[in-house]
Amino acid sequence: SLLPTVAERLLAAVHEVVLLGLSVTPSPPDAPPAAVTDALNKIGTAFGLSSGKLARADNPETRALAVGWGAALLRECIASPPPTLSELLARLEAVRAGLATELAAAPRVARV
């Protein structure tokens, strides 16, 4: 199947929030704008980060990645967001980079 896995969808969503955060003009005291925090909350809801929805994800090969990095995203950026946009972007980028690296190393399984 050519459909993206849940881990790939999570990676794309985090990437979009990083780009959104980079596109806003920071203003003192560098607090994360509502658009960025709203986008993060929508990711949390859509992926069921606090409900365990990812544990029932489609592809077992990438399910563990999505669950692990989803928990990191929830813990580091959504449940306890940092007070500044720059720190939030650093945390988001760490989640994005880690998930991308592990996803690239994950075995690709042909699904028919």
Short mmCIF file of C-alpha atoms in Angstrom, two decimals:
data_model
loop_
_atom_site.label_atom_id
_atom_site.label_comp_id
_atom_site.label_asym_id
_atom_site.label_seq_id
_atom_site.Cartn_x
_atom_site.Cartn_y
_atom_site.Cartn_z
CA SER A 1 0.00 0.00 0.00
CA LEU A 2 1.19 3.48 -0.75
CA LEU A 3 -0.71 5.01 2.14
CA PRO A 4 1.52 6.63 4.76
CA THR A 5 1.88 4.89 8.10
CA VAL A 6 0.80 6.55 11.32
CA ALA A 7 4.46 7.35 12.09
CA GLU A 8 4.84 9.04 8.69
CA ARG A 9 1.65 11.03 9.26
CA LEU A 10 2.87 12.08 12.72
CA LEU A 11 6.21 13.15 11.23
CA ALA A 12 4.44 15.26 8.60
CA ALA A 13 2.20 16.90 11.20
CA VAL A 14 5.14 17.79 13.47
CA HIS A 15 7.06 19.13 10.47
CA GLU A 16 4.11 21.39 9.58
CA VAL A 17 4.02 22.81 13.12
CA VAL A 18 7.77 23.49 12.99
CA LEU A 19 7.27 25.38 9.72
CA LEU A 20 4.33 27.28 11.21
CA GLY A 21 6.42 28.26 14.22
CA LEU A 22 9.26 29.44 12.00
CA SER A 23 6.88 31.54 9.91
CA VAL A 24 5.55 33.67 12.78
CA THR A 25 7.23 36.89 13.75
CA PRO A 26 8.49 36.51 17.31
CA SER A 27 7.56 39.23 19.71
CA PRO A 28 8.69 39.78 23.27
CA PRO A 29 8.61 37.82 25.46
CA ASP A 30 8.84 35.17 22.72
CA ALA A 31 5.75 33.32 23.92
CA PRO A 32 4.43 30.60 21.58
CA PRO A 33 1.59 32.10 19.52
CA ALA A 34 -1.89 30.65 19.76
CA ALA A 35 -1.70 29.34 16.18
CA VAL A 36 1.22 27.08 17.13
CA THR A 37 -0.26 25.83 20.40
CA ASP A 38 -3.62 25.26 18.72
CA ALA A 39 -1.92 23.23 15.98
CA LEU A 40 -0.16 21.11 18.61
CA ASN A 41 -3.40 20.50 20.46
CA LYS A 42 -5.05 19.46 17.18
CA ILE A 43 -2.23 16.95 16.60
CA GLY A 44 -2.72 15.60 20.10
CA THR A 45 -6.44 15.15 19.47
CA ALA A 46 -6.14 13.81 15.92
CA PHE A 47 -3.55 11.21 16.87
CA GLY A 48 -5.12 10.43 20.25
CA LEU A 49 -1.82 11.01 22.04
CA SER A 50 -3.38 10.90 25.49
CA SER A 51 -6.00 8.25 24.70
CA GLY A 52 -3.74 5.42 23.56
CA LYS A 53 -5.11 5.56 20.00
CA LEU A 54 -1.58 5.21 18.58
CA ALA A 55 -1.16 1.89 20.36
CA ARG A 56 -3.74 0.52 17.95
CA ALA A 57 -1.99 1.98 14.88
CA ASP A 58 -2.08 0.33 11.49
CA ASN A 59 1.48 -0.83 10.78
CA PRO A 60 3.18 -2.85 13.55
CA GLU A 61 6.63 -1.97 12.18
CA THR A 62 6.12 1.74 12.77
CA ARG A 63 3.56 1.58 15.59
CA ALA A 64 6.28 1.57 18.26
CA LEU A 65 7.91 4.63 16.68
CA ALA A 66 4.62 6.53 16.63
CA VAL A 67 3.80 5.56 20.21
CA GLY A 68 7.27 6.47 21.52
CA TRP A 69 7.63 9.76 19.67
CA GLY A 70 3.95 10.59 20.20
CA ALA A 71 4.53 10.26 23.94
CA ALA A 72 7.60 12.49 23.67
CA LEU A 73 5.60 15.09 21.74
CA LEU A 74 2.82 15.00 24.32
CA ARG A 75 5.23 15.21 27.25
CA GLU A 76 7.66 17.79 25.85
CA CYS A 77 5.45 20.08 23.77
CA ILE A 78 1.75 19.66 24.51
CA ALA A 79 1.19 18.71 28.16
CA SER A 80 4.04 20.89 29.46
CA PRO A 81 4.85 23.41 26.74
CA PRO A 82 7.89 25.59 27.29
CA PRO A 83 7.32 29.30 27.91
CA THR A 84 9.13 30.51 24.79
CA LEU A 85 8.60 29.89 21.10
CA SER A 86 12.31 29.29 20.55
CA GLU A 87 12.41 26.53 23.16
CA LEU A 88 9.19 24.99 21.82
CA LEU A 89 10.65 24.97 18.31
CA ALA A 90 13.83 23.34 19.61
CA ARG A 91 11.79 20.61 21.31
CA LEU A 92 9.60 20.11 18.23
CA GLU A 93 12.66 19.87 16.01
CA ALA A 94 14.20 17.28 18.35
CA VAL A 95 11.03 15.17 18.12
CA ARG A 96 10.85 15.63 14.34
CA ALA A 97 14.51 14.75 13.80
CA GLY A 98 14.39 11.74 16.11
CA LEU A 99 11.25 10.34 14.52
CA ALA A 100 12.62 10.95 11.01
CA THR A 101 15.91 9.21 11.84
CA GLU A 102 14.23 6.16 13.38
CA LEU A 103 11.64 6.00 10.62
CA ALA A 104 14.38 6.04 7.97
CA ALA A 105 16.05 3.10 9.71
CA ALA A 106 12.83 1.11 10.14
CA PRO A 107 12.38 -1.90 7.85
CA ARG A 108 10.03 -1.28 4.97
CA VAL A 109 7.45 -4.02 4.64
CA ALA A 110 5.57 -4.46 1.43
CA ARG A 111 1.86 -4.63 2.10
CA VAL A 112 -0.48 -5.97 -0.51
#
